[in-house]
Structure formats: C-alpha cells, structure tokens
Short mmCIF file of C-alpha atoms in Angstrom, two decimals:
data_model
loop_
_atom_site.label_atom_id
_atom_site.label_comp_id
_atom_site.label_asym_id
_atom_site.label_seq_id
_atom_site.Cartn_x
_atom_site.Cartn_y
_atom_site.Cartn_z
CA MET M 11 139.75 -100.89 -127.85
CA TYR M 12 143.27 -102.34 -127.66
CA GLU M 13 142.06 -105.79 -128.80
CA LEU M 14 140.13 -104.23 -131.67
CA HIS M 15 143.28 -102.50 -132.94
CA PHE M 16 144.49 -105.98 -133.87
CA GLY M 17 141.28 -107.99 -134.32
CA VAL M 18 139.60 -105.68 -136.83
CA PRO M 19 142.55 -105.49 -139.30
CA MET M 20 143.17 -109.24 -138.88
CA ALA M 21 139.55 -109.84 -139.91
CA GLY M 22 140.07 -107.70 -143.02
CA GLY M 23 138.14 -104.73 -141.65
CA VAL M 24 138.94 -101.05 -141.20
CA LEU M 25 138.99 -99.74 -137.64
CA CYS M 26 137.25 -96.41 -136.99
CA THR M 27 137.72 -95.21 -133.41
CA LEU M 28 135.19 -92.65 -132.18
CA ASN M 29 135.81 -90.06 -129.50
CA ILE M 30 133.99 -90.85 -126.24
CA ARG M 31 133.18 -87.15 -125.80
CA HIS M 32 131.11 -86.94 -128.97
CA SER M 33 127.38 -86.28 -128.73
CA ALA M 34 124.86 -88.77 -130.09
CA LYS M 35 124.25 -86.43 -133.03
CA MET M 36 127.96 -86.39 -133.93
CA VAL M 37 128.31 -90.15 -133.45
CA SER M 38 125.35 -90.64 -135.77
CA ALA M 39 126.92 -88.38 -138.41
CA LEU M 40 130.25 -90.19 -138.24
CA LEU M 41 128.62 -93.62 -138.38
CA ARG M 42 126.82 -92.54 -141.51
CA ASN M 43 129.90 -90.97 -143.07
CA SER M 44 132.04 -94.05 -142.38
CA ASP M 45 129.24 -96.50 -143.30
CA ALA M 46 130.22 -98.55 -140.25
CA LYS M 47 128.95 -102.13 -140.18
CA VAL M 48 129.56 -102.78 -136.46
CA ILE M 49 129.86 -100.45 -133.49
CA PHE M 50 131.50 -101.67 -130.27
CA VAL M 51 130.24 -99.68 -127.28
CA ASP M 52 131.46 -99.50 -123.71
CA TYR M 53 128.56 -99.84 -121.28
CA GLN M 54 129.06 -96.24 -120.07
CA PHE M 55 128.18 -94.93 -123.55
CA LEU M 56 125.35 -97.29 -124.44
CA GLU M 57 122.69 -94.59 -124.31
CA ILE M 58 124.68 -92.32 -126.62
CA ALA M 59 125.04 -95.18 -129.11
CA ARG M 60 121.33 -96.02 -128.91
CA GLU M 61 120.38 -92.40 -129.58
CA ALA M 62 122.86 -92.24 -132.49
CA ILE M 63 121.35 -95.37 -134.05
CA HIS M 64 117.86 -93.96 -133.49
CA LEU M 65 118.89 -90.87 -135.47
CA LEU M 66 120.17 -93.14 -138.26
CA THR M 67 116.81 -94.92 -138.28
CA GLN M 68 115.03 -91.60 -138.78
CA GLN M 69 117.33 -90.86 -141.73
CA LYS M 70 116.69 -94.34 -143.17
CA ALA M 71 120.44 -95.00 -143.19
CA ASN M 72 122.17 -98.37 -142.87
CA LEU M 73 122.27 -99.47 -139.25
CA PRO M 74 125.41 -100.99 -137.70
CA LEU M 75 125.34 -104.07 -135.49
CA LEU M 76 125.75 -102.97 -131.88
CA VAL M 77 128.11 -104.94 -129.63
CA LEU M 78 128.20 -104.04 -125.93
CA VAL M 79 131.53 -104.10 -124.10
CA SER M 80 131.74 -104.34 -120.32
CA ASP M 81 134.78 -104.71 -118.10
CA CYS M 82 132.77 -104.03 -114.95
CA HIS M 83 131.07 -107.17 -113.69
CA ASP M 84 128.92 -105.26 -111.23
CA ALA M 85 127.51 -103.08 -113.97
CA LEU M 86 126.92 -105.81 -116.53
CA PRO M 87 123.71 -107.35 -115.10
CA SER M 88 121.92 -104.01 -114.81
CA VAL M 89 123.01 -103.06 -118.31
CA THR M 90 122.25 -106.34 -120.00
CA ASN M 91 118.75 -106.45 -118.52
CA SER M 92 117.80 -103.49 -120.69
CA ILE M 93 119.63 -104.52 -123.87
CA PRO M 94 117.40 -105.12 -126.93
CA ASN M 95 117.55 -108.55 -128.48
CA ASP M 96 119.49 -107.30 -131.50
CA VAL M 97 122.42 -106.12 -129.32
CA LEU M 98 125.29 -108.54 -128.74
CA GLU M 99 127.58 -108.76 -125.73
CA TYR M 100 131.30 -108.54 -126.56
CA GLU M 101 132.60 -111.73 -124.91
CA SER M 102 129.68 -113.75 -126.28
CA PHE M 103 130.33 -112.24 -129.69
CA LEU M 104 133.97 -113.38 -129.55
CA ARG M 105 132.99 -116.91 -128.46
CA SER M 106 130.83 -117.21 -131.57
CA GLY M 107 133.90 -116.81 -133.78
CA GLN M 108 135.71 -119.51 -135.75
CA PRO M 109 138.87 -120.80 -134.00
CA GLU M 110 140.34 -121.90 -137.33
CA PHE M 111 139.81 -118.48 -138.95
CA GLN M 112 142.78 -117.43 -141.06
CA ILE M 113 144.09 -113.89 -140.78
CA ARG M 114 143.08 -111.82 -143.80
CA TRP M 115 146.31 -110.13 -144.78
CA PRO M 116 146.05 -107.05 -147.00
CA LYS M 117 146.65 -107.77 -150.67
CA ASP M 118 148.28 -104.34 -150.95
CA GLU M 119 150.08 -102.54 -148.10
CA LEU M 120 148.37 -99.31 -149.17
CA GLU M 121 144.95 -100.74 -148.30
CA PRO M 122 143.27 -98.84 -145.43
CA ILE M 123 143.77 -100.08 -141.88
CA SER M 124 141.96 -97.33 -139.99
CA LEU M 125 139.82 -94.23 -140.31
CA ASN M 126 140.38 -91.35 -137.88
CA TYR M 127 138.29 -88.21 -137.69
CA THR M 128 139.92 -84.83 -137.16
CA SER M 129 139.12 -82.76 -134.08
CA GLY M 130 137.11 -80.18 -135.99
CA THR M 131 138.99 -77.16 -134.59
CA THR M 132 138.18 -75.13 -137.69
CA SER M 133 135.46 -77.13 -139.45
CA THR M 134 133.38 -80.31 -139.44
CA PRO M 135 135.51 -83.42 -138.67
CA LYS M 136 136.99 -85.07 -141.77
CA GLY M 137 137.68 -88.79 -142.08
CA VAL M 138 141.43 -89.38 -142.42
CA VAL M 139 142.39 -92.68 -144.07
CA TYR M 140 145.46 -94.55 -142.79
CA SER M 141 147.15 -97.32 -144.78
CA HIS M 142 148.74 -100.51 -143.45
CA ARG M 143 152.12 -99.27 -144.67
CA GLY M 144 151.83 -95.86 -143.03
CA ALA M 145 150.62 -97.28 -139.71
CA TYR M 146 153.42 -99.86 -139.70
CA LEU M 147 156.11 -97.26 -140.36
CA ASN M 148 154.75 -94.70 -137.90
CA SER M 149 154.40 -97.33 -135.17
CA LEU M 150 158.08 -98.21 -135.47
CA ALA M 151 159.11 -94.56 -135.86
CA THR M 152 157.33 -93.52 -132.65
CA VAL M 153 159.10 -96.30 -130.72
CA LEU M 154 162.47 -95.23 -132.16
CA MET M 155 162.05 -91.51 -131.51
CA TYR M 156 160.89 -92.33 -127.98
CA GLU M 157 163.91 -94.62 -127.46
CA MET M 158 161.43 -97.14 -126.05
CA ASN M 159 163.23 -100.31 -124.97
CA SER M 160 161.68 -103.77 -124.89
CA MET M 161 159.07 -104.63 -122.24
CA PRO M 162 157.93 -101.06 -121.48
CA VAL M 163 155.06 -100.36 -119.09
CA TYR M 164 152.91 -97.84 -120.94
CA LEU M 165 150.21 -95.73 -119.27
CA TRP M 166 147.38 -94.68 -121.59
CA THR M 167 146.85 -90.98 -120.91
CA ALA M 168 146.70 -90.19 -124.64
CA PRO M 169 143.46 -91.82 -125.87
CA MET M 170 143.47 -94.71 -128.34
CA PHE M 171 140.72 -92.96 -130.30
CA HIS M 172 143.15 -90.16 -131.20
CA CYS M 173 145.36 -91.21 -134.16
CA ASN M 174 145.21 -94.80 -132.87
CA GLY M 175 146.91 -93.65 -129.71
CA TRP M 176 149.57 -91.83 -131.76
CA CYS M 177 150.22 -95.32 -133.23
CA PHE M 178 151.41 -96.59 -129.83
CA ALA M 179 148.56 -99.12 -129.83
CA TRP M 180 150.73 -101.08 -132.27
CA GLY M 181 154.14 -99.73 -131.22
CA VAL M 182 153.87 -100.83 -127.56
CA ALA M 183 152.88 -104.31 -128.70
CA ALA M 184 155.88 -104.44 -131.04
CA GLN M 185 158.12 -103.91 -128.01
CA GLY M 186 156.33 -106.53 -125.89
CA GLY M 187 154.96 -103.84 -123.61
CA THR M 188 152.32 -103.84 -120.91
CA SER M 189 149.42 -101.42 -121.36
CA ILE M 190 147.95 -99.74 -118.28
CA CYS M 191 144.49 -98.29 -118.98
CA LEU M 192 142.50 -95.77 -116.96
CA ARG M 193 138.74 -95.43 -117.05
CA ASN M 194 139.09 -91.84 -115.84
CA VAL M 195 142.20 -89.79 -116.63
CA ILE M 196 142.52 -87.75 -113.45
CA PRO M 197 145.67 -86.88 -111.45
CA LYS M 198 144.99 -89.30 -108.60
CA ASN M 199 144.57 -92.24 -111.01
CA ILE M 200 147.68 -91.24 -112.96
CA PHE M 201 149.93 -91.11 -109.89
CA GLU M 202 148.46 -94.34 -108.47
CA ALA M 203 149.01 -96.18 -111.76
CA ILE M 204 152.61 -94.95 -112.03
CA SER M 205 153.32 -96.02 -108.45
CA SER M 206 151.53 -99.40 -108.57
CA HIS M 207 152.66 -100.58 -112.01
CA LYS M 208 156.10 -98.94 -112.22
CA VAL M 209 155.14 -97.10 -115.41
CA THR M 210 158.03 -96.32 -117.75
CA HIS M 211 156.30 -94.38 -120.55
CA MET M 212 153.19 -92.31 -121.19
CA CYS M 213 151.95 -89.71 -123.67
CA GLY M 214 149.73 -86.70 -123.25
CA VAL M 215 148.75 -83.32 -124.59
CA PRO M 216 149.84 -80.25 -122.55
CA THR M 217 146.40 -80.25 -120.88
CA VAL M 218 147.24 -83.61 -119.28
CA LEU M 219 150.64 -82.31 -118.17
CA ASN M 220 148.94 -79.28 -116.63
CA MET M 221 146.60 -81.66 -114.82
CA ILE M 222 149.58 -83.53 -113.34
CA LEU M 223 151.40 -80.34 -112.33
CA ASN M 224 148.36 -78.95 -110.55
CA ALA M 225 147.35 -82.16 -108.76
CA ALA M 226 146.33 -81.79 -105.15
CA ALA M 227 149.04 -82.73 -102.65
CA ASN M 228 147.06 -85.73 -101.34
CA ASP M 229 146.66 -87.08 -104.91
CA ARG M 230 150.40 -87.13 -105.58
CA LYS M 231 152.76 -90.03 -105.05
CA PRO M 232 156.54 -90.10 -105.50
CA LEU M 233 157.66 -91.51 -108.84
CA PRO M 234 159.33 -94.93 -108.45
CA ARG M 235 161.58 -94.01 -111.39
CA LYS M 236 161.82 -91.38 -114.11
CA VAL M 237 158.74 -91.63 -116.34
CA GLN M 238 159.30 -90.72 -119.98
CA VAL M 239 156.51 -88.52 -121.34
CA MET M 240 155.93 -87.78 -125.00
CA THR M 241 153.89 -84.61 -125.40
CA GLY M 242 152.33 -82.91 -128.41
CA GLY M 243 148.92 -82.11 -129.86
CA SER M 244 149.46 -78.44 -129.15
CA PRO M 245 152.75 -76.68 -128.36
CA PRO M 246 153.70 -77.01 -124.68
CA SER M 247 155.02 -73.88 -123.03
CA PRO M 248 158.65 -73.95 -121.84
CA ASN M 249 157.28 -73.43 -118.33
CA ILE M 250 155.29 -76.70 -118.46
CA ILE M 251 158.31 -78.63 -119.74
CA LEU M 252 160.52 -77.23 -116.96
CA GLU M 253 158.03 -77.99 -114.17
CA MET M 254 157.42 -81.54 -115.43
CA GLU M 255 161.17 -82.21 -115.50
CA GLU M 256 161.54 -80.80 -111.99
CA LEU M 257 158.80 -83.22 -110.88
CA GLY M 258 160.82 -86.17 -112.19
CA PHE M 259 159.39 -86.72 -115.69
CA GLY M 260 161.50 -86.88 -118.85
CA ILE M 261 159.93 -84.92 -121.71
CA THR M 262 160.08 -85.73 -125.42
CA HIS M 263 158.36 -83.10 -127.58
CA ILE M 264 156.70 -84.26 -130.78
CA TYR M 265 154.46 -82.58 -133.34
CA GLY M 266 152.02 -83.84 -135.91
CA LEU M 267 148.41 -83.98 -136.99
CA THR M 268 145.74 -86.60 -137.51
CA GLU M 269 146.78 -86.48 -141.17
CA THR M 270 150.36 -87.54 -140.25
CA TYR M 271 149.31 -90.55 -138.12
CA GLY M 272 149.97 -88.46 -135.02
CA PRO M 273 153.70 -87.78 -134.44
CA GLY M 274 155.49 -86.45 -137.52
CA THR M 275 158.43 -84.57 -136.02
CA VAL M 276 160.44 -84.81 -132.82
CA CYS M 277 162.68 -82.31 -131.08
CA THR M 278 165.72 -84.57 -131.31
CA TRP M 279 167.88 -83.87 -128.29
CA LYS M 280 171.57 -83.02 -128.53
CA PRO M 281 173.77 -84.02 -125.55
CA GLU M 282 175.54 -80.65 -125.47
CA TRP M 283 172.22 -78.97 -124.65
CA ASP M 284 172.27 -80.65 -121.22
CA LEU M 285 174.96 -78.15 -120.19
CA LEU M 286 172.79 -75.11 -120.91
CA PRO M 287 170.85 -73.16 -118.24
CA SER M 288 167.38 -74.64 -117.68
CA GLU M 289 165.55 -71.66 -119.21
CA GLU M 290 167.55 -71.91 -122.42
CA ARG M 291 167.30 -75.70 -122.49
CA VAL M 292 163.49 -75.83 -122.27
CA LYS M 293 163.15 -73.18 -124.98
CA LEU M 294 165.09 -75.46 -127.32
CA LYS M 295 162.94 -78.42 -126.28
CA SER M 296 159.71 -76.50 -126.94
CA ARG M 297 160.54 -76.48 -130.67
CA GLN M 298 158.88 -79.01 -132.98
CA GLY M 299 162.21 -80.23 -134.34
CA LEU M 300 162.97 -82.60 -137.20
CA HIS M 301 160.99 -85.23 -139.14
CA HIS M 302 161.22 -88.78 -137.79
CA LEU M 303 162.72 -91.76 -139.63
CA GLY M 304 159.41 -92.97 -141.08
CA LEU M 305 158.64 -89.67 -142.82
CA ALA M 306 160.28 -88.52 -146.06
CA GLU M 307 160.36 -84.78 -145.48
CA VAL M 308 159.02 -81.88 -143.48
CA ASP M 309 159.66 -78.31 -144.56
CA ILE M 310 158.56 -74.73 -144.04
CA LYS M 311 157.43 -73.34 -147.40
CA ASP M 312 155.89 -70.24 -148.87
CA PRO M 313 152.35 -71.52 -149.57
CA VAL M 314 152.14 -69.54 -152.83
CA THR M 315 155.55 -70.07 -154.42
CA MET M 316 156.24 -73.43 -152.68
CA LYS M 317 159.83 -72.30 -152.07
CA SER M 318 161.49 -73.25 -148.79
CA VAL M 319 161.92 -70.37 -146.35
CA PRO M 320 165.48 -69.53 -145.28
CA PRO M 321 166.65 -71.07 -141.97
CA ASP M 322 166.84 -67.75 -140.17
CA GLY M 323 164.31 -68.33 -137.40
CA LYS M 324 162.30 -65.34 -138.63
CA THR M 325 160.80 -65.95 -142.08
CA MET M 326 157.41 -67.54 -141.63
CA GLY M 327 155.86 -70.15 -143.90
CA GLU M 328 153.52 -73.12 -143.81
CA VAL M 329 154.60 -76.46 -142.36
CA MET M 330 154.36 -79.12 -145.08
CA PHE M 331 154.90 -82.89 -145.07
CA ARG M 332 155.38 -85.67 -147.57
CA GLY M 333 156.09 -89.36 -147.22
CA ASN M 334 154.57 -92.72 -146.34
CA THR M 335 153.26 -91.58 -142.98
CA VAL M 336 151.02 -88.93 -144.48
CA MET M 337 147.35 -89.85 -144.91
CA SER M 338 145.98 -91.52 -148.03
CA GLY M 339 143.30 -88.81 -148.17
CA TYR M 340 139.98 -87.69 -146.68
CA LEU M 341 137.16 -90.22 -146.96
CA ASN M 342 134.65 -89.29 -149.67
CA ASP M 343 136.05 -85.76 -149.92
CA LEU M 344 138.10 -85.37 -153.08
CA LYS M 345 137.94 -81.56 -152.96
CA ALA M 346 139.43 -81.32 -149.47
CA THR M 347 142.04 -83.97 -150.33
CA THR M 348 143.10 -82.14 -153.49
CA GLU M 349 143.39 -78.84 -151.60
CA ALA M 350 145.39 -80.46 -148.80
CA PHE M 351 147.96 -81.88 -151.27
CA ALA M 352 148.18 -78.89 -153.64
CA GLY M 353 151.75 -78.58 -154.86
CA GLY M 354 152.64 -82.18 -154.05
CA TRP M 355 153.02 -81.68 -150.29
CA PHE M 356 150.50 -82.05 -147.47
CA ARG M 357 149.68 -78.56 -146.23
CA SER M 358 149.25 -78.60 -142.46
CA GLY M 359 147.72 -75.15 -142.08
CA ASP M 360 150.30 -74.49 -139.34
CA LEU M 361 152.70 -71.56 -139.66
CA GLY M 362 156.28 -71.78 -138.49
CA VAL M 363 159.91 -70.84 -138.94
CA LYS M 364 163.08 -72.86 -139.48
CA ASP M 365 166.09 -72.21 -137.27
CA LEU M 366 169.70 -72.26 -138.44
CA ASP M 367 170.12 -75.86 -137.22
CA GLY M 368 167.15 -77.01 -139.35
CA TYR M 369 164.74 -77.46 -136.43
CA ILE M 370 161.25 -76.10 -137.05
CA LYS M 371 159.25 -74.04 -134.60
CA LEU M 372 155.52 -73.42 -134.83
CA LYS M 373 154.26 -69.88 -134.67
CA ASP M 374 150.53 -70.27 -135.26
CA ARG M 375 147.71 -71.82 -137.20
CA SER M 376 147.24 -69.91 -140.46
CA LYS M 377 143.77 -68.88 -139.27
CA ASP M 378 145.06 -67.81 -135.84
CA ILE M 379 147.77 -65.35 -136.81
CA ILE M 380 146.95 -61.82 -135.59
CA ILE M 381 147.86 -58.81 -137.73
CA SER M 382 148.03 -55.69 -135.57
CA GLY M 383 149.12 -52.43 -137.17
CA GLY M 384 150.78 -54.37 -139.97
CA GLU M 385 152.77 -56.56 -137.53
CA ASN M 386 152.26 -60.34 -137.42
CA VAL M 387 151.58 -61.54 -133.89
CA SER M 388 151.99 -65.23 -133.05
CA SER M 389 149.15 -66.18 -130.72
CA MET M 390 151.17 -69.21 -129.57
CA GLU M 391 154.06 -66.98 -128.50
CA VAL M 392 151.77 -64.72 -126.48
CA GLU M 393 150.03 -67.73 -124.94
CA SER M 394 153.38 -69.21 -123.94
CA VAL M 395 154.30 -66.01 -122.09
CA ILE M 396 150.93 -65.74 -120.35
CA CYS M 397 151.20 -69.38 -119.20
CA GLY M 398 154.49 -68.41 -117.56
CA HIS M 399 152.54 -66.33 -115.03
CA PRO M 400 152.41 -68.34 -111.77
CA ALA M 401 148.64 -67.95 -111.41
CA VAL M 402 147.72 -69.05 -114.95
CA LEU M 403 146.59 -72.56 -115.82
CA GLU M 404 145.61 -72.07 -119.49
CA ALA M 405 145.46 -69.23 -122.00
CA ALA M 406 144.14 -68.67 -125.50
CA VAL M 407 144.83 -65.58 -127.60
CA VAL M 408 142.82 -64.35 -130.60
CA GLY M 409 142.58 -61.21 -132.68
CA ARG M 410 139.89 -58.69 -131.76
CA PRO M 411 138.74 -56.37 -134.57
CA ASP M 412 140.02 -52.84 -134.08
CA ASP M 413 139.09 -49.78 -136.14
CA HIS M 414 142.57 -48.28 -135.81
CA TRP M 415 144.99 -51.24 -135.64
CA GLY M 416 143.00 -53.73 -137.72
CA GLU M 417 143.27 -56.23 -134.87
CA THR M 418 144.50 -56.16 -131.31
CA VAL M 419 145.49 -59.04 -129.06
CA CYS M 420 142.69 -60.39 -126.89
CA ALA M 421 143.48 -63.00 -124.22
CA PHE M 422 141.16 -65.52 -122.56
CA VAL M 423 142.68 -66.93 -119.39
CA LYS M 424 141.85 -69.68 -116.91
CA LEU M 425 143.52 -69.36 -113.52
CA LYS M 426 144.77 -72.16 -111.32
CA ASP M 427 142.49 -73.17 -108.45
CA GLY M 428 143.09 -70.94 -105.46
CA CYS M 429 145.09 -68.37 -107.42
CA GLU M 430 144.19 -64.78 -108.19
CA ALA M 431 145.29 -62.30 -110.82
CA SER M 432 143.73 -59.27 -112.44
CA ALA M 433 143.67 -58.37 -116.12
CA GLU M 434 146.21 -55.62 -115.40
CA ASP M 435 148.48 -58.18 -113.68
CA ILE M 436 148.50 -60.31 -116.84
CA ILE M 437 149.06 -57.32 -119.13
CA LYS M 438 151.91 -56.03 -116.93
CA PHE M 439 153.53 -59.48 -116.97
CA CYS M 440 153.30 -59.57 -120.77
CA ARG M 441 154.83 -56.09 -121.10
CA ALA M 442 157.92 -57.38 -119.30
CA HIS M 443 158.37 -60.23 -121.78
CA LEU M 444 156.90 -59.13 -125.13
CA ALA M 445 157.14 -56.36 -127.70
CA ASN M 446 154.48 -53.72 -127.14
CA TYR M 447 152.39 -54.65 -130.21
CA MET M 448 152.13 -58.25 -128.92
CA VAL M 449 150.82 -57.33 -125.46
CA PRO M 450 147.09 -58.12 -124.95
CA LYS M 451 144.89 -55.05 -124.90
CA ALA M 452 142.16 -57.01 -123.10
CA VAL M 453 142.13 -60.05 -120.79
CA TYR M 454 139.07 -62.10 -119.85
CA PHE M 455 138.93 -64.88 -117.25
CA GLU M 456 136.87 -67.96 -118.10
CA ASP M 457 136.96 -71.66 -118.96
CA LEU M 458 138.26 -72.23 -122.47
CA PRO M 459 135.99 -74.00 -124.99
CA LYS M 460 137.58 -77.30 -126.09
CA THR M 461 137.19 -79.79 -128.93
CA SER M 462 136.53 -83.45 -128.23
CA THR M 463 140.30 -84.06 -128.16
CA GLY M 464 141.02 -81.24 -125.72
CA LYS M 465 142.17 -78.56 -128.17
CA THR M 466 141.01 -75.00 -127.64
CA GLN M 467 138.27 -73.93 -130.05
CA LYS M 468 139.67 -70.57 -131.07
CA PHE M 469 136.96 -69.99 -133.64
CA VAL M 470 134.50 -69.79 -130.72
CA LEU M 471 136.69 -67.21 -128.99
CA ARG M 472 137.17 -65.26 -132.22
CA GLU M 473 133.40 -64.97 -132.61
CA LYS M 474 133.14 -63.80 -129.02
CA ALA M 475 135.86 -61.19 -129.61
CA LYS M 476 134.01 -59.91 -132.69
CA THR M 477 130.90 -59.17 -130.63
CA MET M 478 132.91 -57.02 -128.20
CA GLY M 479 133.37 -54.23 -130.73
CA SER M 480 136.45 -52.15 -131.43
CA PRO M 481 138.44 -50.99 -128.37
CA SER M 482 139.64 -47.89 -130.26
CA LYS M 483 138.10 -45.53 -132.79
CA ALA M 484 139.55 -44.67 -136.21
#
C-alpha cells in the first residue's frame, strides 16, 4: 500500500484505497463506482476480491485486472497454486515494468491524485476526490502541526486506506521517516513495535487509544521514549487523553473529515496551559482547535444565514471549511457536491461552538443532536461524561422518542473486561456531572455497531431506540 501511494500517481493513475473490512458486495460496488482498472489485493483478502469481481461479472461491468500481493513467503505457495491464470503476482508484475519509464507528472496540480470513500456513518459511502495540490499541502501541514522532525519512526496504527493515512503516507516520506507496519493492530503488537523499533510517532482514533489503555499487563512493555500520538476521527474524551499522557504518550488532538484530507484543525498548544491542573488541561486539549497552515479557513456558522456565531462558547452552529485542502468534490455526484458546498463553504454536518480564544469545540453531528423538552443535548458531551466512569470502555448516546419530552437521552454502553456496573450506576454518575435534562433515562449494555473505519453507527442505535417505544406517556 505504501509503495502504491507513490507508484500509482507516478504512473499517471489515481489511487483508490479500499477498506479491508468491506464485504465483497461493498468492494464490488466501489470498484464499479470508481471504474477501477487494476485492483491490488493482499493474499488475506483474495477471496473477498474474487467474490467482488464475480459480482461485477454478473452485472456485466468492466472487470479490473487483479494483482496479488504477498509479504508472507510461507503463504505464497498455497495461495498461488489456486490463482487463476488471469491473476498476476505483485513482484512479477513490477519486474515486467519498463526501467526507463518517465514519471508522468500532472499537467495541472488540481488533477486528481486519489479517491477516498467516506465511512458511510449516515449514508452510502461517497467517493471523495483529492487533488495533487491538496494532498501536497495537507501532507506538509500534518508534519508541521505534529512538529515531526526529520527521520521519524512512524507506527501505522491509523490505516493507509483512511484519507491516505491522514496524508502521512506522503508526509512521513517527506521527512525521511521509517514506516513500521502491523498486519494486526492489537495492543501486544503495538507495544512490541514501539519497544523494538523505538517508535517516535503514531496516529489513531480514540478506539485505538482505548485499546492501548486497556491492554493486558503481560502485553505491555515500557516505552523507550515518549511516543507522540495524533488522535482524531471522533472526539476523544478528556479521560482518555489524561490516561494516555500518564502512560507516557504525548497527545496531539486533530479534527477533520475525509472531505478535508483527514486533519483540518489542530488543538494548538499554548505553553502557559502546562501550568494548569491536569483536569483543566485535558479539557482544553479535547477541543478541536484552529485550522492548520494548509487550510484557508474554518468557522462555525449559522447554516441558514451563513453568519459566523459569536465566540462565546455557547452559540451552536455548523463547522465549515474552505481552502485548498478541501475535496474537489464527490465522484459522479453533482447533487451531493453542490449541497456540500452551498454558500461557498464546505458544510461538515458537525455542530460546534467557538470559544473566546477562537478555538472550536464540537458538540455533535447535526443528525445526532437530541432535543429534550426544548433543550439541546450534545450526545458527545454526555458520552464524554459516561466514558469517565471507571468501568466504561465505550459509550454512544442517541435520542429516544418520548411522548412527553419529544426525546430523552438513551445510552448504549460497553464495559471494560472484568468490570461491572449497573444502569443505575451509570445514571447516578451522570447526575453528578450533568444537568438533569442531559442525564440518560435509559442505559443498555452491549457492543456498539461500528463502520468500516471504527466509527459508531448511531443510525443503527437510533433505529433500535425507536422500537423501544416512549418511556413516558403524554
């Protein structure tokens, strides 16, 4: 995957990375939507690719050339014995190339370099088009906001198929870095890689940080040095930030979307904040912050009037972006592109506030805000409090229809292994930290449904909450 991030653009092609967790049906749909000419497949996912191509055959669609990749010599013979004649092996494919081939530079820097599909948290994945210019600028911006020095040792715990590894696929190379890759992202492998390779930097969504924090004692190893971690994807709770720092990791909090090439803002740290109590410090760090140097502007605006909200930390609006590191558009979807850029700004669909110092803070997705008795409840704020309970691993909060209040707060919680807590325990904990109208009226314990990039599928939970009926009568 790392080689292809350079080889495909150098050959004049557009790279389209597909999530390894996709089903054959989804892979088939994305191959058709992207009109891919070649698909490179790791040997572990050969059967998924074969099934996807079989589905394309049934639809009489154009079929991509299949190239098998294997970095496991023991597995290669057994795999290659069953490969059809029209499937190529990666190393053999490369050897068939022309040594004198000249790099095909883009004639225009706004030509596409990659196509990335959204997670599909609220709808079918959309193809987000990145330009050479945007990728170049965001790659350098991520390195700058991370304060990544030359010759870093970078551990890949944020996948390269997600926003081209938040553009670090190119950024790490620009700094002459070493990439450490894991076939399986599990705590034991993470700690072993950090210890063996003296890792300096890594990225990961809060789910990965939770995984590290809850690693079994025999899977942990002492850190040879402070490891800088850039986290984003979904807002990390202050509790996660604090525990990671206590473990010896340095945390940089970023925020963005697939449509902003990954990172779009960073919670730029001020030295005077180091003197604050830890609880106050991590609350400041949990904010989404300011736009990075490669982006023109980020703002919180009223989505109807397009006026900026006052920096009072209370008035809510929609987070909007504009600049070179915002997508060129959605592939073959003019309607969705036009809607996304209505008013001349990219509308993220995220709701937030702006503090007096200009830093932004997310409150919710526009579809996730809960209105209970006329009060707006931020599901993210409630989730952050619930995750502060010592027994809680993950939490998701949605609105449950209520005949009297309109909606009430409904929480779905996953506990840490070996820990116990009752619904009343969680509710009591919330009462101590939240206004009464924000406290969950119901708590359910279960695994949370996730998208292919690890984000909670709240629309699934909302549908489940709807079937539960109203907890009160009008």
